[in-house]
Short mmCIF file of C-alpha atoms and ligand atoms in Angstrom, two decimals:
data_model
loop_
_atom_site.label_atom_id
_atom_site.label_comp_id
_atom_site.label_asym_id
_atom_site.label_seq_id
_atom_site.Cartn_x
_atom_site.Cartn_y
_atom_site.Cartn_z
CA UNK A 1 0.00 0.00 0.00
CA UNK A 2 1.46 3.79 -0.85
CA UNK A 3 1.75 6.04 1.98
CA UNK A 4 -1.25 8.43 1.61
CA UNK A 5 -0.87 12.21 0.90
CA UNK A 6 -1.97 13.82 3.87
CA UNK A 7 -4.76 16.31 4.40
CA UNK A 8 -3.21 18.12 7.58
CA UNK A 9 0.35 18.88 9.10
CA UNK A 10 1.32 19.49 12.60
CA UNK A 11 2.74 23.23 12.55
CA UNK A 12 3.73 23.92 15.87
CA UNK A 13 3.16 22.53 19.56
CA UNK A 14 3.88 23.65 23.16
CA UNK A 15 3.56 22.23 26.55
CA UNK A 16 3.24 23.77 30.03
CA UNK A 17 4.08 21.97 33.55
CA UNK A 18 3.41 23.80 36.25
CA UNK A 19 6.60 24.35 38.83
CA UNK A 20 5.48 22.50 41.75
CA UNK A 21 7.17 18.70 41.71
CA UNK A 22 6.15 16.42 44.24
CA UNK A 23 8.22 13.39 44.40
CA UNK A 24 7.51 9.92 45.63
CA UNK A 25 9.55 10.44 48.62
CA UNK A 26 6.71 13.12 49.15
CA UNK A 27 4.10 10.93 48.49
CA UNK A 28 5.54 8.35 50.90
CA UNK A 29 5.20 10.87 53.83
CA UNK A 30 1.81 11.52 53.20
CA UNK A 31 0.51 7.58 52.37
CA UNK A 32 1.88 3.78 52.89
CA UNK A 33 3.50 3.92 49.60
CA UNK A 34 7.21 4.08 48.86
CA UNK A 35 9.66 5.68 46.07
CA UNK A 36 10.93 1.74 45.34
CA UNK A 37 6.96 0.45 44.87
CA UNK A 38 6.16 2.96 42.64
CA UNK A 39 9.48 3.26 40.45
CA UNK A 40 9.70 -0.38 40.32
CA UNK A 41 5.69 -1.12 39.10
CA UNK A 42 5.35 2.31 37.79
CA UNK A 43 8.65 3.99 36.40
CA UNK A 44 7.19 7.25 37.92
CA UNK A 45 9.90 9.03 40.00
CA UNK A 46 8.35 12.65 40.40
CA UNK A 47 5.19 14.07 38.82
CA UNK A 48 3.87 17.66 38.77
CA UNK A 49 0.96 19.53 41.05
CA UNK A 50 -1.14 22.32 39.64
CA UNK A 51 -1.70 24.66 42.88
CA UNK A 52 -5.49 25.41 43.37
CA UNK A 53 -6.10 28.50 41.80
CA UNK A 54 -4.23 27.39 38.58
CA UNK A 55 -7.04 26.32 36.00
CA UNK A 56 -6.66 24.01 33.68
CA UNK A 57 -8.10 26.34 30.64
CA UNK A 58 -4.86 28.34 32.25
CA UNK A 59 -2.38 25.93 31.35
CA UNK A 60 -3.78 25.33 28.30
CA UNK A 61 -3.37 28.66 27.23
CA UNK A 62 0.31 28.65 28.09
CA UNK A 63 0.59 25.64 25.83
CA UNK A 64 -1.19 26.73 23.25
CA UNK A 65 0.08 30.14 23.03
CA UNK A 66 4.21 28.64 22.48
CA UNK A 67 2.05 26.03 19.74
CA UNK A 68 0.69 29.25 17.70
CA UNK A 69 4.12 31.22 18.36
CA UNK A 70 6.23 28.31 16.53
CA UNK A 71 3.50 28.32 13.73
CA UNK A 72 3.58 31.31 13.12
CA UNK A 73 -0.04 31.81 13.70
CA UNK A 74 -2.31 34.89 15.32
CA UNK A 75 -5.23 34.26 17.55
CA UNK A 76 -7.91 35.20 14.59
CA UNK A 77 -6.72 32.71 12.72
CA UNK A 78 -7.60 30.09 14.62
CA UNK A 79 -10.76 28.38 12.57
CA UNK A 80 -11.75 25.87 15.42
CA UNK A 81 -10.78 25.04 18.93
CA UNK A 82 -10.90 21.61 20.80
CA UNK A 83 -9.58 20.99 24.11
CA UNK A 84 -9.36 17.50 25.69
CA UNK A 85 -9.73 17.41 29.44
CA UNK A 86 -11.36 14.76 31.91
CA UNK A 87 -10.97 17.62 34.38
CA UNK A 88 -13.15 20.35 33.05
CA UNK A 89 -12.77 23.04 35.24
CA UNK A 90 -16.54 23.99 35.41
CA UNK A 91 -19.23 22.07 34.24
CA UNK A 92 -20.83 24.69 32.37
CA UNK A 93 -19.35 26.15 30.01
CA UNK A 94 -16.43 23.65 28.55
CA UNK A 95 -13.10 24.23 29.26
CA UNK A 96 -12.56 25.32 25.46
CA UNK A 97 -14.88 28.21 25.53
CA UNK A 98 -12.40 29.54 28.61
CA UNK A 99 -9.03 29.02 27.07
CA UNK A 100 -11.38 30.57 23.80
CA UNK A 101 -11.35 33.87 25.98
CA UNK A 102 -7.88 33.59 27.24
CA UNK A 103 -6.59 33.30 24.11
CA UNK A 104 -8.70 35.49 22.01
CA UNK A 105 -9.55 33.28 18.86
CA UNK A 106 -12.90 35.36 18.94
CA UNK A 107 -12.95 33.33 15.28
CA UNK A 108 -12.72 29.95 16.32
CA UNK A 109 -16.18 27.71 17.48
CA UNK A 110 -14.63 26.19 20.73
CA UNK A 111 -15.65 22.46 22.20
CA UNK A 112 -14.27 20.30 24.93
CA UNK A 113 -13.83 16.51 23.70
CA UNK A 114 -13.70 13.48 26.41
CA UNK A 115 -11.71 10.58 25.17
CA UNK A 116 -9.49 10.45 28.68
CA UNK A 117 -6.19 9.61 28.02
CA UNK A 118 -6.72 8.75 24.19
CA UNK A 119 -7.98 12.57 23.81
CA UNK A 120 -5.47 14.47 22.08
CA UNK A 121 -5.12 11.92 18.91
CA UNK A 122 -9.07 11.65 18.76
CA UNK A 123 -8.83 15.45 18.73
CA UNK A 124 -6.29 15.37 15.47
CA UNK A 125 -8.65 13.68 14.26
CA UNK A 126 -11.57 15.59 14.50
CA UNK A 127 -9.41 18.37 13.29
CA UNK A 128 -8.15 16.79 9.87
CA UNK A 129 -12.04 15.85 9.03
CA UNK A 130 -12.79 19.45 9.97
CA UNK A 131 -9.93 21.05 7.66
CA UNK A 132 -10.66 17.78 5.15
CA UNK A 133 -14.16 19.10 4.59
CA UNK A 134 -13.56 22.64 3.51
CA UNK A 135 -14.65 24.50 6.97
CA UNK A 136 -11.94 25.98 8.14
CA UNK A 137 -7.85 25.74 7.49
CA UNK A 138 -6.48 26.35 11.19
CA UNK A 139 -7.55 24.40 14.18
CA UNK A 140 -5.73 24.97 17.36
CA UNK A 141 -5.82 21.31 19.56
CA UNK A 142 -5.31 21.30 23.55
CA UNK A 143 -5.10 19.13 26.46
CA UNK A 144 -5.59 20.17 29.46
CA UNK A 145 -5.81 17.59 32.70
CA UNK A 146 -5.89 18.70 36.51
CA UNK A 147 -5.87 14.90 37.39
CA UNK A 148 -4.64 15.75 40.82
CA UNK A 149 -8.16 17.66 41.03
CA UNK A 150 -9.90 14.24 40.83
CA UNK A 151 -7.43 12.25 42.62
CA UNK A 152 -8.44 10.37 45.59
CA UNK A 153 -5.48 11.20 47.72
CA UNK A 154 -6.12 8.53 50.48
CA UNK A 155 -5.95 5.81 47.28
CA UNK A 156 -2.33 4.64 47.04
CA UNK A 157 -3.03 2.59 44.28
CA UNK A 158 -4.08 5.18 41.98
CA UNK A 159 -2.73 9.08 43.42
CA UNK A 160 0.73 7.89 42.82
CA UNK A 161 -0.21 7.50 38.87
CA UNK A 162 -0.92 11.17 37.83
CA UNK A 163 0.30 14.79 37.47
CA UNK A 164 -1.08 18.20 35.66
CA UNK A 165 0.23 19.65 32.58
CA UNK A 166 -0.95 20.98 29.07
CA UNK A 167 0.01 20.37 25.52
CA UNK A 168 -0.83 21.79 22.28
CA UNK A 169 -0.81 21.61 18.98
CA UNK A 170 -1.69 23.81 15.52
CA UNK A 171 -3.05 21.63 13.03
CA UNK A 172 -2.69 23.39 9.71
CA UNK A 173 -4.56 21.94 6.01
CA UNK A 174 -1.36 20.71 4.72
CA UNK A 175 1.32 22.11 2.11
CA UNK A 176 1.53 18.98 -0.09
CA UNK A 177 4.65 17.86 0.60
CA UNK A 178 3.98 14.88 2.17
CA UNK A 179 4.54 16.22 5.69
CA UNK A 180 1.37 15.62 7.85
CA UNK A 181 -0.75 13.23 9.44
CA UNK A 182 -0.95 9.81 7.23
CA UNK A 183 -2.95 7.41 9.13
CA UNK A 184 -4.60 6.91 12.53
CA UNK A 185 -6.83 3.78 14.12
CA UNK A 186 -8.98 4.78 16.75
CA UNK A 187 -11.39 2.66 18.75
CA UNK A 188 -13.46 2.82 21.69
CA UNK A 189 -15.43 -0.11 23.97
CA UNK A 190 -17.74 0.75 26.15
CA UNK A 191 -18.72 -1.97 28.15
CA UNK A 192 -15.43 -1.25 30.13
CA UNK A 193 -16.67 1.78 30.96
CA UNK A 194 -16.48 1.03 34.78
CA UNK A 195 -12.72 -0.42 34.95
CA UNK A 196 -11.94 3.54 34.92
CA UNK A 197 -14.22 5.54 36.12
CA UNK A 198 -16.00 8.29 38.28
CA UNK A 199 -19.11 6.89 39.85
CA UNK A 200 -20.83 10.03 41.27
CA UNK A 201 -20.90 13.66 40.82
CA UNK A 202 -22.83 13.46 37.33
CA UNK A 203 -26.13 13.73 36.14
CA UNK A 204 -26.65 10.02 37.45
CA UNK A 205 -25.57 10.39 41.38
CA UNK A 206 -25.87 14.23 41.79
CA UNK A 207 -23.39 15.53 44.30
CA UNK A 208 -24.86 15.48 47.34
CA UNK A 209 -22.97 15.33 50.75
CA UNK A 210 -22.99 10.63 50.57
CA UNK A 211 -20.79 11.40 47.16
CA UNK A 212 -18.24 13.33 48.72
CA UNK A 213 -18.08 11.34 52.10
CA UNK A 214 -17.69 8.26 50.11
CA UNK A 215 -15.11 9.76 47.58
CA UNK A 216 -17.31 8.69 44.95
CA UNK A 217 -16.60 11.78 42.83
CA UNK A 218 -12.99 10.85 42.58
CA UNK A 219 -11.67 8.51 39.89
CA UNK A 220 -11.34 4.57 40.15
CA UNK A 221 -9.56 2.17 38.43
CA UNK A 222 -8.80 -1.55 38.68
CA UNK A 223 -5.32 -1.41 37.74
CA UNK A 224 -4.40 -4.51 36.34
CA UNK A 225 -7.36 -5.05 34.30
CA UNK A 226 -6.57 -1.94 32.81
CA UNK A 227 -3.06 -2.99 32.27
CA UNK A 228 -3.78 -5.82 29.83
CA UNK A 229 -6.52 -4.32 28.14
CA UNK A 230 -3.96 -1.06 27.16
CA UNK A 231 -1.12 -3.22 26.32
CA UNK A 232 -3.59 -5.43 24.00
CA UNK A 233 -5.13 -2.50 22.72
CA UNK A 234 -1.87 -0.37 21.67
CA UNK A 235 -0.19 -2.85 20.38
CA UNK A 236 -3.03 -3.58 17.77
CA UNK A 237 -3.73 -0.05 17.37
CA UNK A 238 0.23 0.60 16.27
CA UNK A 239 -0.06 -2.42 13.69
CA UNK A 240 -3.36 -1.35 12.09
CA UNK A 241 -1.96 2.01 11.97
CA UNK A 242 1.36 1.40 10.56
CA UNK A 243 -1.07 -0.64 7.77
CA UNK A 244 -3.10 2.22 6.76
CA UNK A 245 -0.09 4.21 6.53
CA UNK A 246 1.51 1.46 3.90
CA UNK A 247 4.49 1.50 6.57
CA UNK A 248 6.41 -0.74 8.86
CA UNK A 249 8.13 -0.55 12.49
CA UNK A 250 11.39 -0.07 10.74
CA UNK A 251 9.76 3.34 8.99
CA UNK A 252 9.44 4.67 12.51
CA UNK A 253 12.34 7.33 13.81
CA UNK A 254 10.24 7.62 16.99
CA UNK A 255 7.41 5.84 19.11
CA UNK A 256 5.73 8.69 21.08
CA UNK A 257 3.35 6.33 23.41
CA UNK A 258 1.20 7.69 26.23
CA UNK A 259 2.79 7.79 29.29
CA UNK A 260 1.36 5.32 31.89
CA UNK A 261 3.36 3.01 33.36
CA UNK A 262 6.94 2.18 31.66
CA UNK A 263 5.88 -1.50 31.72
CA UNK A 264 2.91 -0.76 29.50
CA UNK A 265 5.35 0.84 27.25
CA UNK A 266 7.76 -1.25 26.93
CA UNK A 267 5.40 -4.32 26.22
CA UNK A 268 3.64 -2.18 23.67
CA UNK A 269 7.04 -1.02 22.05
CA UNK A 270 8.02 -4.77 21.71
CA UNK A 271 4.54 -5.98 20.39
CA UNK A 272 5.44 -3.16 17.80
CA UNK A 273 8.67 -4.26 16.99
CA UNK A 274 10.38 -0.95 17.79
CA UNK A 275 13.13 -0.59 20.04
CA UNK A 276 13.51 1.50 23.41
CA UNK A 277 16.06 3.73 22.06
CA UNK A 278 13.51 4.67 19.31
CA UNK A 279 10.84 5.14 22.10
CA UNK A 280 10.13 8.83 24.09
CA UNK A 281 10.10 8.19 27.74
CA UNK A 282 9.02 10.94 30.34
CA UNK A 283 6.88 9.35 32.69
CA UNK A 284 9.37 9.38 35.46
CA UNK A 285 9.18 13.44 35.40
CA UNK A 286 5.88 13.79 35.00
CA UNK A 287 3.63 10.22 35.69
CA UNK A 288 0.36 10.11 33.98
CA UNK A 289 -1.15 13.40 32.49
CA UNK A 290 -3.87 11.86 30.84
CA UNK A 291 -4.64 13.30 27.29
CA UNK A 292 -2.09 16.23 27.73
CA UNK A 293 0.67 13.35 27.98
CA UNK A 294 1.04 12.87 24.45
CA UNK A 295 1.33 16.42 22.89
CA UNK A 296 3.87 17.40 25.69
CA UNK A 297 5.74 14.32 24.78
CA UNK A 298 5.37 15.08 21.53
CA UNK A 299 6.76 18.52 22.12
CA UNK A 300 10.14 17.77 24.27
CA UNK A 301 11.11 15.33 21.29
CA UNK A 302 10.67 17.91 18.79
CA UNK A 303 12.96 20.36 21.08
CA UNK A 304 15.03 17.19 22.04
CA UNK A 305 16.27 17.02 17.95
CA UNK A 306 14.61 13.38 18.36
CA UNK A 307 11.71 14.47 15.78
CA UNK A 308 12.71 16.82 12.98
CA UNK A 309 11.30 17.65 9.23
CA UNK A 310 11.09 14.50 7.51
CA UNK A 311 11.06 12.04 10.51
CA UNK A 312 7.99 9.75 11.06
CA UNK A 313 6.89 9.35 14.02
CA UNK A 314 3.99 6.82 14.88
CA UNK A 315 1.70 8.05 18.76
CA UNK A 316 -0.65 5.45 20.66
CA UNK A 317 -2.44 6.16 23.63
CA UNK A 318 -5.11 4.34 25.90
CA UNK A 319 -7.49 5.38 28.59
CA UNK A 320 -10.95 5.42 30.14
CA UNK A 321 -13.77 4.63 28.02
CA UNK A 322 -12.01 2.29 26.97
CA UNK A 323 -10.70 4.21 24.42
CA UNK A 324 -7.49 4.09 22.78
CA UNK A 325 -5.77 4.68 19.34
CA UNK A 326 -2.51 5.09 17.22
CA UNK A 327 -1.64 7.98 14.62
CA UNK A 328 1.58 7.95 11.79
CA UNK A 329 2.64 11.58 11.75
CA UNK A 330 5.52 12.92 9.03
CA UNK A 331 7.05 16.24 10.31
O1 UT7 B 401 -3.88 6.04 31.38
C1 UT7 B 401 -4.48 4.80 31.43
C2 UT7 B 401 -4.94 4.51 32.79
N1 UT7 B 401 -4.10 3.86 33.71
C3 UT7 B 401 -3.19 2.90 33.48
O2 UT7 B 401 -2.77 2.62 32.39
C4 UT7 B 401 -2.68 2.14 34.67
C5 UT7 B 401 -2.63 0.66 34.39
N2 UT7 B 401 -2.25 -0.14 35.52
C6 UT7 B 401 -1.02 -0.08 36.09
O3 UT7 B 401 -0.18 0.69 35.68
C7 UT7 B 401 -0.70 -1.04 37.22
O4 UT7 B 401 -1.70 -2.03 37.31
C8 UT7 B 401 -0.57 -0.33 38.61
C9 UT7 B 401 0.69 0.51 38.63
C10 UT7 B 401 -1.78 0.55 38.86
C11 UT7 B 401 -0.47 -1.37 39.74
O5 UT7 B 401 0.63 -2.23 39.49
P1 UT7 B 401 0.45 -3.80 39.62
O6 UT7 B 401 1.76 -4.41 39.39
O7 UT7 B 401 -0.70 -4.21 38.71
O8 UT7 B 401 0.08 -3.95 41.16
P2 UT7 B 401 -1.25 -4.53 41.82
O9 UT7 B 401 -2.42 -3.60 41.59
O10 UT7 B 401 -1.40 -5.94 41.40
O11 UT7 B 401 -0.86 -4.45 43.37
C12 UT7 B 401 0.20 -5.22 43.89
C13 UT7 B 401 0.37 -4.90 45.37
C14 UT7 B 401 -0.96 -4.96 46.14
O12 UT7 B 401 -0.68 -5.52 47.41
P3 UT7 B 401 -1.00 -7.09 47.72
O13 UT7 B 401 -2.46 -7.24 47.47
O14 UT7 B 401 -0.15 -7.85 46.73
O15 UT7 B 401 -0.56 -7.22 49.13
C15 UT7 B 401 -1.34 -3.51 46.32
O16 UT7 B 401 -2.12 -3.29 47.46
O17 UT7 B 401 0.84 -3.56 45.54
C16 UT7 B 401 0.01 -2.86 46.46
N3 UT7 B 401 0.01 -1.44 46.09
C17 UT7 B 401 0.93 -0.57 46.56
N4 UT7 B 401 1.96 -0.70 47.40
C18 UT7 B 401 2.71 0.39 47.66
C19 UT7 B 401 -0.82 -0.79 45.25
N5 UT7 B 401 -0.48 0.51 45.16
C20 UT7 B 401 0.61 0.67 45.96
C21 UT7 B 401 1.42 1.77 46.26
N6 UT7 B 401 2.45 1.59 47.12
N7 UT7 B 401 1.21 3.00 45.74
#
């Protein structure tokens, strides 16, 4: 199979992390956890904490601001906006129409999107098919995740997992070059829906003072169920992917996975045939950021030197939902 012409290009991204890094020595003071559990099951030696008053349509902004900077793009040019959170920061309006009025794409329609972790390449997505039929040419694509907002912090086995952050990325109708986005697979199934989930606080168990005493507005997860389901999932998410794009592991400079657990990614990296050294690894700095994970991984390669014009790079991510997916991307 040829390797399609694509219909979009990635012309800029940008990341924020906010300053405050709590490390699993800090964790261990607070809960019966311990820096060798959770580097040895997890590969997570520090992640970052957003304070309070920080939103997440706040980092955002940061990230998507340095995005438009290195494309060279103004505000009123932005056509549409999507932001992926799980932690909207109010549930009226989304998170997008926020950062919309931070940013001042008075242009753009704005929308959140809720894939979890698998947000920011079902957001692509959604961009390309909006460039691909004629309604706009810029869209401007954000995650922003507070996870430590819906972290139950008496729950060792899941508070160690996640930190805050934002990533970005301008999504522009492509030049014809071949640089762009050339294939993605993305599936969802949900009749998992409750291996990773928050049970109260919606429309279904209204907040009311027996949610909050029993934490049941704050996310679980059964770990290891989730564990083999993402490692299944990505690994036949990179192959179909890799198909679609007429490619093979070998075409890949770099494996940008979502940053879980470095067990997850090193099964899935195997199962794809690529090695570690061609793999971006930063969830020891930063744990699990849900869908803002990918772009600001994406990001610190492209700074890094490890993705340049005319590498490929192939992204996979997996979450709640289920959801999960895989992208080919030539810069
Ligand atoms: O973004 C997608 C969403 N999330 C994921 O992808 C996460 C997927 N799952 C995982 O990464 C792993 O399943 C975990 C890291 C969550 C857990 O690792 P595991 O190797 O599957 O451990 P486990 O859940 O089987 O627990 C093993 C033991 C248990 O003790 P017992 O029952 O063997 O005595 C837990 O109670 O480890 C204990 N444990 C801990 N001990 C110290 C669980 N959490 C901790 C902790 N510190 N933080």
């Amino acid at each position: 199979m040829q390797t399609p012409m694509p219909i979009v290009e990635i012309a800029g991204t940008g990341r924020f992390l906010p300053d405050n890094v709590v490390t699993n020595d800090d964790l261990a003071k607070r809960m019966d956890t311990s820096d060798e559990w959770i580097q040895t099951r997890t590969g997570i030696r520090e992640r970052r904490i957003a304070p309070p008053e920080l939103w997440a349509a706040q980092m955002g902004t940061e990230a998507a601001r340095k995005a438009m900077e290195k494309a060279g793009v103004e505000p009123g040019e932005v056509d549409i906006l999507i932001v992926s959170t799980a932690t909207p920061d109010r549930w009226l309006p989304s998170t997008a129409c926020d950062m919309q009025s931070l940013i001042g794409c008075d242009n753009a329609l704005a929308f959140d999107l809720m894939a979890a972790c698998t947000g920011h390449l079902y957001a692509l997505t959604m961009a390309e098919g909006y460039i691909a039929a004629g309604r706009g040419e810029v869209a401007l694509v954000v995650a922003a995740e507070k996870m430590s907002a819906i972290m139950d912090w008496d729950d060792r086995s899941t508070a160690v997992l996640f930190g805050d952050g934002a990533g970005a990325a301008v999504v522009r109708k492509a030049d014809g070059s071949g640089r762009g986005i050339l294939s993605s697979h993305h599936r969802s199934d949900g009749k998992l829906a409750e291996l990773l989930y928050r049970p109260g606080g919606g429309a279904v168990e209204p907040l009311s003072q027996t949610v909050l005493d029993e934490g049941r507005h704050l996310l679980k997860m059964e770990g290891r169920e989730i564990f083999k389901n993402a490692v299944r999932s990505m690994a036949e998410a990179c192959d179909l992917a890799l198909q679609k794009a007429g490619l093979t592991a070998s075409d890949i400079d770099l494996l940008v996975p979502h940053q879980a657990n470095i067990r997850i990614i090193e099964a899935t990296a195997k199962y794809a045939g690529i090695p570690m050294d061609k793999v971006y690894v930063n969830v020891d700095r930063y744990g699990n950021m849900s869908s803002a994970t990918v772009p600001i991984a994406f990001d610190e390669a492209i700074e890094q030197g490890r993705l340049g014009p005319g590498s490929t790079a192939m992204t996979v991510a997996f979450g709640a939902g289920l959801t999960w997916g895989a992208m080919t991307i030539r810069l």
